Every structure is written in structure tokens, then in C-alpha cells.
Coordinates of C-alpha atoms and ligand atoms in Angstrom, one line a residue:
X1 CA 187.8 75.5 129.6
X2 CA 185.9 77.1 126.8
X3 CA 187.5 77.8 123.2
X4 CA 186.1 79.5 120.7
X5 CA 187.0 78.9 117.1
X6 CA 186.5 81.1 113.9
X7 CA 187.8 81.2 110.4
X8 CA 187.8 84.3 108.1
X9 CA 191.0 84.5 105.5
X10 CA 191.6 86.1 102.4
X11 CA 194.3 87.3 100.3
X12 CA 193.6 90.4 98.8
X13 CA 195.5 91.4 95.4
X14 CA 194.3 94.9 94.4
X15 CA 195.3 94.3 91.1
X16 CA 192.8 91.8 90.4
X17 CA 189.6 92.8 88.4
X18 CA 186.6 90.4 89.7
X19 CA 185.6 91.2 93.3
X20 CA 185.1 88.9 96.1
X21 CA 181.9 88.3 96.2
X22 CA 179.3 86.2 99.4
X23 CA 179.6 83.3 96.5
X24 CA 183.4 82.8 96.4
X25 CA 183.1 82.1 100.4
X26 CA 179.9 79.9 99.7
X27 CA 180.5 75.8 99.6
X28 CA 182.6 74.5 101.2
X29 CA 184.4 77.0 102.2
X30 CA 182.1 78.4 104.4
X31 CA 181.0 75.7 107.2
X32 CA 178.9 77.0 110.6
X33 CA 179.3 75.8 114.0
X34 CA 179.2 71.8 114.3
X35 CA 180.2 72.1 110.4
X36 CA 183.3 73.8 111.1
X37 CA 184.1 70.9 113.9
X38 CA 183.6 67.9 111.4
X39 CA 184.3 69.3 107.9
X40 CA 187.9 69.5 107.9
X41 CA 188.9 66.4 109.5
X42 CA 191.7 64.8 108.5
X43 CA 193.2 67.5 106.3
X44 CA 196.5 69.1 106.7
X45 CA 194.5 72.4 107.3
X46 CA 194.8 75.4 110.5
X47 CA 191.2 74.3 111.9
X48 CA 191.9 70.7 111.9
X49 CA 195.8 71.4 113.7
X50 CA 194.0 73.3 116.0
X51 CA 191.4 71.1 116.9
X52 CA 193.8 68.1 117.3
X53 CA 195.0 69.9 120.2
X54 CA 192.1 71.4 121.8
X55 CA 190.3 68.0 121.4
X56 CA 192.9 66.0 123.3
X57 CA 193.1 68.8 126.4
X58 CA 191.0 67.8 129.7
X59 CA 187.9 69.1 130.2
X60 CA 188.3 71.5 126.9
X61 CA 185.2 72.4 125.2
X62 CA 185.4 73.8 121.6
X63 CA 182.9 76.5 120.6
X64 CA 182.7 76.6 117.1
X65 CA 181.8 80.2 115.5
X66 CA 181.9 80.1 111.2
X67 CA 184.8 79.5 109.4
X68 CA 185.1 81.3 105.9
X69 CA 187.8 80.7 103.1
X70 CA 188.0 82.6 99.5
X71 CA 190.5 81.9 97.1
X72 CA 192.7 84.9 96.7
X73 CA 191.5 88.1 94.5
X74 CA 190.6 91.4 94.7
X75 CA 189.6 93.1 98.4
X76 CA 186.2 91.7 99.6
X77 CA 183.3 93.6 99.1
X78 CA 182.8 95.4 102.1
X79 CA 178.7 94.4 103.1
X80 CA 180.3 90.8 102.4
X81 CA 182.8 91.2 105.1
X82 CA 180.4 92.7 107.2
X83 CA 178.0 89.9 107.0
X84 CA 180.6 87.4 107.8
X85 CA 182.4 89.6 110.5
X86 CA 178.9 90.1 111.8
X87 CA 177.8 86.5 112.0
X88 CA 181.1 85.5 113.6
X89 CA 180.6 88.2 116.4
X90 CA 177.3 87.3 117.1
X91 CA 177.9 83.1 117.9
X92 CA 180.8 84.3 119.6
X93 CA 178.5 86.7 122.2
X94 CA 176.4 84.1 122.2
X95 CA 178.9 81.6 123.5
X96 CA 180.2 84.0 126.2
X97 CA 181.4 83.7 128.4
X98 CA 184.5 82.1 126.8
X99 CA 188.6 81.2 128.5
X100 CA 190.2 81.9 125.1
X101 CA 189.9 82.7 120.7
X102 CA 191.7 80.9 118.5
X103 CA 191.2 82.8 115.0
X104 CA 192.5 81.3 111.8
X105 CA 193.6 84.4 109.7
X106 CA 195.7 84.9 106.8
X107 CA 196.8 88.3 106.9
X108 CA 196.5 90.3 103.8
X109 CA 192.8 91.1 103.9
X110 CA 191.6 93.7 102.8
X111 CA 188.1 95.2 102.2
X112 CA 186.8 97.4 99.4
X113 CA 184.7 100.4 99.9
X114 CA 180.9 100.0 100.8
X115 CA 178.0 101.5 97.9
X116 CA 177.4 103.9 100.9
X117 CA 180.5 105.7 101.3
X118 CA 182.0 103.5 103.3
X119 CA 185.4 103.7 103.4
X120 CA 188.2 100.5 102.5
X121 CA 189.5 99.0 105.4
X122 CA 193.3 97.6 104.5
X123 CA 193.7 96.3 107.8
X124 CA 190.8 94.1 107.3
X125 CA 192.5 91.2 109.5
X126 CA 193.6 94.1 112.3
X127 CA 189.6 95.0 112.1
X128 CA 188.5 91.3 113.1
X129 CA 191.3 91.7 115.7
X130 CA 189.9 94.3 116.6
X131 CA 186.5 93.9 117.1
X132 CA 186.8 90.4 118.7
X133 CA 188.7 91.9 121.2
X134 CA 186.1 94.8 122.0
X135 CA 183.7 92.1 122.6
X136 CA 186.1 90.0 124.6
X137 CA 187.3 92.9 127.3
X138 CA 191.4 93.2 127.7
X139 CA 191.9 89.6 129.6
X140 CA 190.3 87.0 127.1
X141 CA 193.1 85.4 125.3
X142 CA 193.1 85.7 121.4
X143 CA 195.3 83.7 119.4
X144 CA 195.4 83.7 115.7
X145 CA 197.1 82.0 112.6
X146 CA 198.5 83.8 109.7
X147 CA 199.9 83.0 106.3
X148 CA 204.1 83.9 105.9
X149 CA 202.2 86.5 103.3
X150 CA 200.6 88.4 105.8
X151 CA 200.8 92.0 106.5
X152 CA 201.2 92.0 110.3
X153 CA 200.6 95.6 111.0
X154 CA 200.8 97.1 114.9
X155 CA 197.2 96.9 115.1
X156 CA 197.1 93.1 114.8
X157 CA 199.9 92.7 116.9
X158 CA 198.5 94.7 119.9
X159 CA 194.9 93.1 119.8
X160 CA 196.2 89.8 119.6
X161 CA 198.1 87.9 122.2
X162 CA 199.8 85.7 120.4
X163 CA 199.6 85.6 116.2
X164 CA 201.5 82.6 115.1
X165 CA 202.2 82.4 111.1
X166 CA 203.3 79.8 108.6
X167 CA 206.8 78.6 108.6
X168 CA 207.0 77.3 105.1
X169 CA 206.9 78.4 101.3
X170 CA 206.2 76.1 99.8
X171 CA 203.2 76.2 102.5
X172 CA 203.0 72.6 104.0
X173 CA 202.4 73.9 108.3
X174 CA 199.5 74.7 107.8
X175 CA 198.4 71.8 110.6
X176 CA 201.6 72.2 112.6
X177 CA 200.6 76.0 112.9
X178 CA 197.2 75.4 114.0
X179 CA 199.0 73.0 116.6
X180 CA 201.6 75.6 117.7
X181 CA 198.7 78.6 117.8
X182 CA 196.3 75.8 119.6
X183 CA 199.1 75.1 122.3
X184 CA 200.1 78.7 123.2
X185 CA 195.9 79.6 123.6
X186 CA 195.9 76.2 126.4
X187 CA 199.1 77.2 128.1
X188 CA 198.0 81.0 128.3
X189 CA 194.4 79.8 129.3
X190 CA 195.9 77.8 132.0
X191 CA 198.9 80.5 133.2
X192 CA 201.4 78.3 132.3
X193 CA 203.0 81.6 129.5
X194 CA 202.6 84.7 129.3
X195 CA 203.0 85.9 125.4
X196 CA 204.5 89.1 124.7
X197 CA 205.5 90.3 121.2
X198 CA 207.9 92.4 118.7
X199 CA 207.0 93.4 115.8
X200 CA 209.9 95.0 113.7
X201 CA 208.4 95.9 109.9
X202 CA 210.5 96.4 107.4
X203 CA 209.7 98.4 104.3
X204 CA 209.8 96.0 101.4
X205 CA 207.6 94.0 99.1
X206 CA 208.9 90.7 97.9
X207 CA 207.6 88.7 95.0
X208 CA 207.1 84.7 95.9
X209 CA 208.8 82.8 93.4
X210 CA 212.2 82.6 94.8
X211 CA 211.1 82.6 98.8
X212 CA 211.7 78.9 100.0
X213 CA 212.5 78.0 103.5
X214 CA 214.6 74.9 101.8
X215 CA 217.0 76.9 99.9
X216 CA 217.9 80.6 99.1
X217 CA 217.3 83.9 101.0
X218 CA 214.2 83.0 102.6
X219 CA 215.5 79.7 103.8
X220 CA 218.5 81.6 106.1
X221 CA 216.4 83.8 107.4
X222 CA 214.4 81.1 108.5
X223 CA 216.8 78.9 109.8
X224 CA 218.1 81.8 112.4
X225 CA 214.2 81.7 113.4
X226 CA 213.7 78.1 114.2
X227 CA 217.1 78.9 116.3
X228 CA 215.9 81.7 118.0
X229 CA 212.6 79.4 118.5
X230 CA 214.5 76.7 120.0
X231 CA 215.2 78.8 123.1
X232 CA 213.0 77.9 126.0
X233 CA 212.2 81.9 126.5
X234 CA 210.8 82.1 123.2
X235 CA 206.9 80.9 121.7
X236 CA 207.1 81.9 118.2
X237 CA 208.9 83.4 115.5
X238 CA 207.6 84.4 112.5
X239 CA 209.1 85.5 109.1
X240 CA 206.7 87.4 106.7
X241 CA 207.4 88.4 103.3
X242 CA 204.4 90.0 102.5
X243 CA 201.2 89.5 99.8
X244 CA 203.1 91.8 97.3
X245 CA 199.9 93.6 95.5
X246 CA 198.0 94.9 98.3
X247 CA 198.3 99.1 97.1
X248 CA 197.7 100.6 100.4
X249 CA 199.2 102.7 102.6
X250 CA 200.5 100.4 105.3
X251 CA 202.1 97.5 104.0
X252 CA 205.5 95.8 104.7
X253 CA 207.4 92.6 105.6
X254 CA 207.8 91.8 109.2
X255 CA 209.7 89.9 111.6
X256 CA 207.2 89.1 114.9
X257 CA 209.1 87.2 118.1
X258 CA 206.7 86.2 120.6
X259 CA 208.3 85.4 124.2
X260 CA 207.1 84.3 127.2
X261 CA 207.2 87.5 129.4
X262 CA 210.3 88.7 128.2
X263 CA 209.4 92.2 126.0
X264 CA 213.2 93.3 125.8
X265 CA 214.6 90.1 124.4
X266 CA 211.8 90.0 122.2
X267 CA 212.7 93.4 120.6
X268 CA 216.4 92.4 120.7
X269 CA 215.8 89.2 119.0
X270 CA 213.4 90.2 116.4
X271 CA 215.8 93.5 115.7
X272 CA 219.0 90.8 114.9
X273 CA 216.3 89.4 112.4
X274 CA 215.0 91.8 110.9
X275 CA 218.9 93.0 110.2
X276 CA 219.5 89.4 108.4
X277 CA 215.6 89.7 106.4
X278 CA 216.5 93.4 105.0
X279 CA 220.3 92.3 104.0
X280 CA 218.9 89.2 101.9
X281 CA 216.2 91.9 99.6
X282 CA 217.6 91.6 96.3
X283 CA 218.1 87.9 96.6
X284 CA 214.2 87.5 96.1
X285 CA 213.5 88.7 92.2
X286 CA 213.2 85.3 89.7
X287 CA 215.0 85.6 86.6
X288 CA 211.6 85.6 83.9
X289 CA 212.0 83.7 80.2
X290 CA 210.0 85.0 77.5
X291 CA 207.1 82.5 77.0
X292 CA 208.4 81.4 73.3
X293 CA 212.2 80.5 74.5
X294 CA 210.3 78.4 77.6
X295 CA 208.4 76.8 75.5
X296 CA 211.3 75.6 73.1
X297 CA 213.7 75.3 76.0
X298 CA 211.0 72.4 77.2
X299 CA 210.1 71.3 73.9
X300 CA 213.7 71.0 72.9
X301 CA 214.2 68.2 76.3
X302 CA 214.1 64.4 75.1
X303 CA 212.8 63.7 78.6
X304 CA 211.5 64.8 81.7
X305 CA 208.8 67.3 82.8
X306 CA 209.3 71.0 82.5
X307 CA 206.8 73.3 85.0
X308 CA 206.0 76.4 82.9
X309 CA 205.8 78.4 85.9
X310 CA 203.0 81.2 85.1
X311 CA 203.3 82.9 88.6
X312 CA 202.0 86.4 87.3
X313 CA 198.7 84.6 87.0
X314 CA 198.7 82.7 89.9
X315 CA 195.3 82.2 91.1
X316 CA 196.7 82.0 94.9
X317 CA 198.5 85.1 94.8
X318 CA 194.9 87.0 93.5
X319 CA 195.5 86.9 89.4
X320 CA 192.2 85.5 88.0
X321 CA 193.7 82.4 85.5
X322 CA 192.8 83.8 82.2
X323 CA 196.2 84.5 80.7
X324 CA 197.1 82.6 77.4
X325 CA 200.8 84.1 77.2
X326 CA 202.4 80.4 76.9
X327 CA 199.2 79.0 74.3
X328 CA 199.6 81.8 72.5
X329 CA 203.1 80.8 72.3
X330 CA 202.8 77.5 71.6
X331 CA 200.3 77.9 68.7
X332 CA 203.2 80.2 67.5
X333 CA 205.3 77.3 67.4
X334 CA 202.4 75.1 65.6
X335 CA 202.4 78.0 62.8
X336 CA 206.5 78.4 62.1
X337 CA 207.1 74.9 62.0
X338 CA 203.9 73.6 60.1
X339 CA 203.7 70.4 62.1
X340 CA 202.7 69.4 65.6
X341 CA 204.8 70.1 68.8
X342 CA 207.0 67.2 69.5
X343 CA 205.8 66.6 73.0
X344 CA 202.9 66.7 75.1
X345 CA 201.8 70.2 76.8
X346 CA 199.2 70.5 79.2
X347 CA 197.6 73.9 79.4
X348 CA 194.6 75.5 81.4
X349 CA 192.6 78.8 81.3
X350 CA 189.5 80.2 83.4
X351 CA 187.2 80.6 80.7
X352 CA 183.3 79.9 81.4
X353 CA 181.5 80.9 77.7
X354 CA 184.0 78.3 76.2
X355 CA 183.3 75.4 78.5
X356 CA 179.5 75.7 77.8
X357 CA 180.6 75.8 73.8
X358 CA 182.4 72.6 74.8
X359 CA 179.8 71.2 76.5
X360 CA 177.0 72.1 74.0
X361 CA 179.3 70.5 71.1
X362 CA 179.8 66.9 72.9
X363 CA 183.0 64.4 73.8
X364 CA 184.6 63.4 70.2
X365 CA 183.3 66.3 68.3
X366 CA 185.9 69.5 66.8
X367 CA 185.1 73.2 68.1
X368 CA 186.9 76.7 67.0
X369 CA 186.0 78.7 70.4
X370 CA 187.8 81.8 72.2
X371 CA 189.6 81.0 75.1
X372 CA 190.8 83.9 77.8
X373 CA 191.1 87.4 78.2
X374 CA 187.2 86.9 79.4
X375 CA 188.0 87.7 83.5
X376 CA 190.5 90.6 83.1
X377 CA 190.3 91.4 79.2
X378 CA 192.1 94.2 80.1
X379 CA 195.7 92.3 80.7
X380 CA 194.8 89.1 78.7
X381 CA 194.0 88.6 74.7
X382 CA 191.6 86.0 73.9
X383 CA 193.2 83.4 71.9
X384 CA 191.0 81.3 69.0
X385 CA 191.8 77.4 69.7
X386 CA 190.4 74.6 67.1
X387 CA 190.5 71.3 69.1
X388 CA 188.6 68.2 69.3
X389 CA 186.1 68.1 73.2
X390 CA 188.4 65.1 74.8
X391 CA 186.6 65.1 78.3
X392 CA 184.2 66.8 80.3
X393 CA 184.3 66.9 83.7
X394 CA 182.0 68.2 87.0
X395 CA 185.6 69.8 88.2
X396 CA 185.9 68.6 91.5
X397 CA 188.9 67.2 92.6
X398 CA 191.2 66.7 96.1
X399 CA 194.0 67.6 97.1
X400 CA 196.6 64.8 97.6
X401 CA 200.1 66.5 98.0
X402 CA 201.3 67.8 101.2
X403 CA 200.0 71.1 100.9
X404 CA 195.8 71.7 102.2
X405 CA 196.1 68.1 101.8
X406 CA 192.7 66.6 101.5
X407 CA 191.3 69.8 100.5
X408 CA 188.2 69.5 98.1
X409 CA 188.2 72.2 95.6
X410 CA 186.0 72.7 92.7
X411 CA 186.9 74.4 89.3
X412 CA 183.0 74.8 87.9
X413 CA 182.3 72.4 85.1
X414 CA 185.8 71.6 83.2
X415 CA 186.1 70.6 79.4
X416 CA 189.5 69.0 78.0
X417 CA 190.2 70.2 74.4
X418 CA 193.1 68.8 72.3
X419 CA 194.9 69.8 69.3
X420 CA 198.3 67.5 68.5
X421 CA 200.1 67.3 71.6
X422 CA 198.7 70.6 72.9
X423 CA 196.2 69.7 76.1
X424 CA 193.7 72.6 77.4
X425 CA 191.8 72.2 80.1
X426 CA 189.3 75.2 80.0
X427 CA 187.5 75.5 83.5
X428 CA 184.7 77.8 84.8
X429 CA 186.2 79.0 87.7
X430 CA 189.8 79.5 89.0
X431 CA 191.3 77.3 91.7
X432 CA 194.1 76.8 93.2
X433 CA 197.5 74.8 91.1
X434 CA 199.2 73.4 93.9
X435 CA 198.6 70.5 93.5
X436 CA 199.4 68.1 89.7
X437 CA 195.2 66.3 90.9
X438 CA 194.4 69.7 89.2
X439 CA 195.4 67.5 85.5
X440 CA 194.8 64.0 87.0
X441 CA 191.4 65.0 87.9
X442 CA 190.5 65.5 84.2
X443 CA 192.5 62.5 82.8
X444 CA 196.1 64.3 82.3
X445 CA 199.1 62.9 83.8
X446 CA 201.9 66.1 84.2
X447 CA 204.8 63.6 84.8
X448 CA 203.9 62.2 81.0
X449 CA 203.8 65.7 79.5
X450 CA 206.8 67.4 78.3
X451 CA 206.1 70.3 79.6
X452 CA 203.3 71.7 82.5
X453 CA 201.8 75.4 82.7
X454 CA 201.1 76.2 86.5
X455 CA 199.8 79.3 88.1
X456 CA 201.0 79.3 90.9
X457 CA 204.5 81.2 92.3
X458 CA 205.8 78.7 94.7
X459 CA 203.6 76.6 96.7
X460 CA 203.3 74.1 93.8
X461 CA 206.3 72.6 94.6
X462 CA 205.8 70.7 97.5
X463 CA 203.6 68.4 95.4
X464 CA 205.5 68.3 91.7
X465 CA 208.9 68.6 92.7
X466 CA 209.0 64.4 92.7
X467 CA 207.6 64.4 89.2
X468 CA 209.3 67.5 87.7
X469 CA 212.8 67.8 86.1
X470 CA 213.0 71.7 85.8
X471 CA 211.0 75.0 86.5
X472 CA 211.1 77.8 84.1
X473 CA 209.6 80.9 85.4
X474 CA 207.6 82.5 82.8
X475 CA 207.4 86.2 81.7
X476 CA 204.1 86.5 79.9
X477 CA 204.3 90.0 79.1
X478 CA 205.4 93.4 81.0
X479 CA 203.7 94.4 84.3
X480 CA 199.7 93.4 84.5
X481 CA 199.8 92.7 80.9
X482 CA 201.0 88.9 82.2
X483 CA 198.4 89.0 85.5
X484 CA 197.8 90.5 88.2
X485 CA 200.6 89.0 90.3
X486 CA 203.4 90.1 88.2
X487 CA 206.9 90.0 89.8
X488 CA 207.9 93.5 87.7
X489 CA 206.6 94.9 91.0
X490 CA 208.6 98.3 89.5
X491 CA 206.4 97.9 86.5
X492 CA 202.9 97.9 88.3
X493 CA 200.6 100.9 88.2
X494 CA 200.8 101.4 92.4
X495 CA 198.6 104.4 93.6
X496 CA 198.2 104.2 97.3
X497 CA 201.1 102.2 98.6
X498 CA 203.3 104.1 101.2
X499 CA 206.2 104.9 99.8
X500 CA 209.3 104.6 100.2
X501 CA 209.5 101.1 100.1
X502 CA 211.7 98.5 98.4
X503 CA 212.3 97.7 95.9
X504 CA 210.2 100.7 94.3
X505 CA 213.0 102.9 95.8
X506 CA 215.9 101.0 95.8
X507 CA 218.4 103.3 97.4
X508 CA 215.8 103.2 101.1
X509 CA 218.0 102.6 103.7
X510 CA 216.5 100.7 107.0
X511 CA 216.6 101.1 109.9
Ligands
ZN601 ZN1 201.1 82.5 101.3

């Protein structure tokens, strides 16, 4: 048995001013045949679930094609998709012929338009799908992996034979769906099932911050999945609610119910859950706090750690890290009362020009440098900091929480800048906040601070719940003017999104 195995994911947000460019897929998140095999080894990633299965199964070879990660952001440019689309077709024809595809995906891809007319593709994921399959011939199984913030349209399900999506927000499956995925590719590649699918879509966008399948909305919806799973007629469920910000045309949450052979029960199943998913809608929307009250709500706490949840620039949901909503707050505070806050605050900001000011001006010595509002000045005001360089840091760091455990990830060249109890770490380049070795990495312990900022909607809590006392959800400002992955999904400027769709017409009735 041959499998081939390929990687290309990306969440688009089409709110988010800096493309995604050949160089956010470059490092290591781009690894090449034997690369892909060995470089994720041991981390609670798709590729390595995957391959923990197709490693252990007799007389199983793996094919490895390329596997390509960006963090989220705007659609990718279009000749960068094609380069990476193209290379991936070509190892794969040149591995023919193959018994099966497993594809890690995420779901919400989308491409921008090409310098030569080219038109966007929003379906970018559907277009992989698509195009693996027209090399592939009907009878070649294809399974893929999506994020639970995928946009599952028809066209992935009918190119697909099985697309198996995350189970958790916070995200922690990411292994166990690269398992699941990995185990329905072997047991169609050896007859054992036959996968057969529903797809019911549901016309809503949800924001992130209150979907957890622990608790809340999210979490009952899901729990009536993992029953439905348990039958022995059924593969997979899936419960997707949706990247938010992709403004196209086509875009909605989905229930998906893969069976083994059995098309009616799959549309009867997946039509009960949908029902349950729709009636739940308005559970979804956070309640925001201005960024001053936050700020003294934490400050005002004797003990404990407060996240200062910034989920409208969360650089995982495609907002670019730049927002100073909750420093600009805090050096509010500093100026009414005249005297240090009372606590210690850790900060960060995407900032490049005032990391190399840092640098240039050396540990132990005071700067006055412009921090923010440099990646998308057009929703973020740059803020004037004085503070003394603490630390300055190569910005790599790993993930340890249960999340992408083991992931490394690299935040450019990193400067620490201090002024009383306020700590700023300024960093090249955005990266993801899951995970608290974001401030450990540079010397900041989060479970010593008062109060945290973190970009980041949800998935940060699998790793700081243990060390954190309260989450306030911040509001840094109306619509885009707090990031590109504002909640106030009624107060973004939408122009192509199909309409109508909830919760931007709230009276839709479904079905
Ligand atoms: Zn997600």
C-alpha cells in the first residue's frame, strides 16, 4: 500500500492588510519530501497523527509530497499558491501510481487575485481538492483534515472521500485527527468502509471567543456528535463554526456526517444537527469590556492572573498583532494616577522599526520609540513608550502546552522594554499566543503578572487556564479599529459575503 502525504493550510482573514507572501510559508513551515516524514515527530501535530498510523500498518509505504503552513492573514497571493499547489501535484504524479491521499487542510483558504487578471479563488482548499483528484481519476481515495474553522463547501465534500475536522476549541486533536483521518484512508484502501457524506451548511458566521467544546453552546452541539459518532454506522462527525472574516460569497457553518455506506442516515443525522447548531446562534457573541475598565478590573485584584483577552487582534484568527488598545490604556492609567501601576502587566506588539531601535540602543540603556500601528496603521495608532531595553532575544521559542505541542515558532528578533510594572515585549513578526512560552521565552513569567494581554480568541486556553484566575475579553475599539478579527461582525465593512446570513440579518430563518 502506497500513501501519499501533503500539507497546504491557511486561514485566510480578508480583513487583514499584509499579504501572504512565499516567505510566511518559508522555515519551518515548509518541509519537502523525507523533511516532511522526520520534522514533526513527536508533536501533537495532523502530519505526525497521521503518520503514527500509517507507520505502524503492514506493508504501508508513505510517500511524502510538501507540507506548507502560514500563520493566518490575508488570502495568499495567488502565484504563491500556485507554486505550492504546483509543486505538490508534481511529486504526487511522480509517485503514481498511489492506493490513497491523506491531505492535511484547514479549510478557510482562500487566494487573492493574480497581477494578470486572474481571478480569487475562495474555495482555495475545494481547488486543491479539486485538482488532486483530477490527477488521481474517481477511484483513488482522498482523505483530508480540516480545522473546526473551516468552510466546508460542496465542492470539498464531493472531491473528497472522507474530510475529517477538529473536534476541539480550544484546538488540542490536532494528532487524534490525523489518527482518525489516517485510519479511515487504511480501512477504505483495504475495503474494510466505504465513506459517504452530508453536508448540511448553515448560514451563519460565528465569532471564536465563546465556542468551547467544554462548556457553552459549542460544547452541546458537540456532545450530540461524539454520540452520533459512537454509532458503529458512523466514521466522522464534524461541527464547523466557520473562520468568521473570509468576505466571499460562499461561506457558512456546517455540520458534515460521514457514514459507512449509509447516504440516508447520513442526511438524517447531520439534518437533527444542524437543527441543534442553528438553535444555539446567539449563544456565541462574548460580552467585550472597554480596555480601561479591564485594565482596572485586573489591576484592582490582590491576586491572581487576569488574561486580557485581545481576540480582535488575534494573530491565529488573521489580525496582524499591532494593536496597542490595552498600552494605550494602561499608560492612561500611569498619567491619572501620577505613579506606577500596582502590579505587573505583560504586553506585546508586532513592531519591527522599534525592535531594531532596541537593539541599536543595548540591554540596560532607556529608549522613547513608537510602538504599533506599523502593520495595519489603518486600525491601529502608534503609541510613544519610554522604557529601559530589559532583554533581547533571537525569538524562538516551543511550544509546551497541549496545543501544536512541540511546535517551534519564531517571532523575528524580540526586545523586552520596561517601564514600572508595565512589560513590552516588541517582536518582529507575529506568531501565534497559545501558548504562555510566548513570555517565558523572553524571561516573563504570566502566572507572576497581574494581568496578561493575549491575542488570541480561544485556543489559549488549553495552556493558561492552570495558571490564570480570570479572562476578560477585551473591546479595543469599534469594528477593525480593534483588528482585523473583531467580534462586532455587524460592525465590519463586508463587501462580497453572500447574504443573508446570520447574524448580519438576524431575523433569517433556516431551513
Ligand atoms: Zn481554528
Amino acid at each position: 500500500m502506497r500513501i501519499a502525504l501533503g500539507m497546504l493550510t491557511h486561514e485566510a482573514n480578508s480583513f487583514s492588510p499584509q499579504p501572504t507572501e512565499l516567505a510566511d510559508f518559508a522555515g519551518r513551515q515548509l518541509a519537502r519530501g523525507e523533511e516532511l516524514l522526520q520534522g514533526w515527530q513527536g508533536t501533537n501535530t495532523e502530519q505526525a497523527g497521521a503518520l503514527s498510523v500509517l507507520t505502524k500498518e503492514p506493508d504501508c509505504t508513505v510517500v511524502p509530497l510538501i507540507g506548507a503552513r502560514a500563520l493566518s492573514g490575508a488570502p495568499i497571493q495567488r502565484q504563491v499558491f500556485e507554486v505550492l499547489l504546483g509543486e505538490m501535484l508534481a511529486r504526487l504524479e511522480e509517485a503514481l501510481p498511489v492506493d490513497g491521499v491523506l491531505l492535511v487542510l484547514h479549510g478557510a483558504m482562500m487566494v487573492a487575485p493574480g497581477v494578470g487578471g486572474d481571478l480569487p479563488i475562495d474555495d482555495a482548499t475545494g481547488e486543491v481538492l479539486a485538482r488532486v483528484r483530477a490527477l488521481l481519476g474517481a477511484n483513488v481515495p482522498i482523505v483530508g483534515t480540516l480545522d473546526l474553522h473551516a468552510n466546508v463547501t460542496r465542492r470539498m465534500a464531493a472531491k473528497a472521500t472522507a474530510l475529517v475536522g477538529y473536534q476541539t476549541a480550544p484546538h488540542v486533536d490536532m494528532g487524534a485527527t490525523g489518527e482518525a483521518a489516517a485510519r479511515i484512508l487504511v480501512d477504505t484502501v483495504r475495503g474494510r468502509v466505504a465513506p459517504t457524506a452530508a453536508l448540511v451548511r448553515l448560514p451563519m458566521i460565528l465569532p471564536p471567543e465563546n465556542a468551547d467544546h467544554r462548556v457553552g453552546p459549542l460544547h452541546e452541539v458537540m456532545a450530540q456528535a461524539l454520540a452520533i459518532e459512537a454509532r458503529p454506522e458512523v466514521l466522522r462527525v464534524g461541527v464547523f463554526s466557520v473562520q468568521p472574516w473570509l468576505d466571499a460569497a460562499d461561506v457558512a457553518s456546517a455540520i458534515l456526517v460521514v457514514t459507512d455506506g449509509r447516504q440516508a442516515l447520513a442526511e438524517e443525522l447531520a439534518g437533527g444537527l444542524a437543527e441543534a447548531f442553528w438553535a444555539r446562534r446567539d449563544r456565541f457573541f462574548p460580552e467585550l469590556v472597554p480596555a480601561d475598565e479591564a485594565l482596572a478590573r485586573a489591576m484592582a485584584r490582590q491576586e491572581g492572573t487576569v488574561v486580557l483577552c485581545d481576540s480582535a487582534d488575534s494573530t491565529t484568527s488573521g489580525s496582524t498583532g499591532d494593536s496597542t488598545a490595552i498600552l494605550q490604556a494602561a499608560l492612561a492609567m500611569l498619567g491619572r494616577t501620577g505613579t506606577p501601576l500596582p502590579h505587573p502587566l505583560l504586553l506585546n506588539v508586532v513592531d519591527p522599526l522599534a525592535v531594531a531601535t532596541a537593539i541599536e540602543a543595548g540591554v540596560g540603556n532607556e529608549i522613547e520609540v513608537s510602538v504599533g500601528g506599523t502593520v495595519a496603521p489603518r486600525y491601529f495608532a502608534p503609541v510613544t513608550f519610554r522604557g529601559t531595553v530589559k532583554l533581547i532575544s533571537d525569538g524562538e521559542f516551543r511550544f509546551k502546552g497541549p496545543g501544536m505541542r512541540g511546535m517551534l515558532h519564531h517571532m523575528g528578533r524580540a526586545v523586552v522594554l520596561t517601564q514600572g510594572n508595565i512589560y513590552l515585549l516588541v517582536m518582529e513578526r507575529a506568531v501565534s499566543q497559545w501558548d504562555p512560552q510566548l513570555y517565558r521565552s523572553v524571561g516573563l513569567e504570566p502566572a507572576d503578572a497581574r494581568a496578561v494581554q493575549v491575542k488570541s480568541p480561544r485556543a489559549f486556553r488549553a495552556a493558561y487556564e492552570d495558571i490564570t484566575e480570570e479572562v476578560i475579553i477585551v473591546h479595543g475599539g469599534a469594528g477593525l479599529q480593534a483588528g482585523a478579527a473583531s467580534p462586532e461582525l455587524t460592525a465590519l465593512p463586508w463587501r462580497r459575503l453572500g447574504r443573508p446570513i446570520y447574524p448580519l440579518d438576524p431575523d433569517i430563518s433556516w431551513p
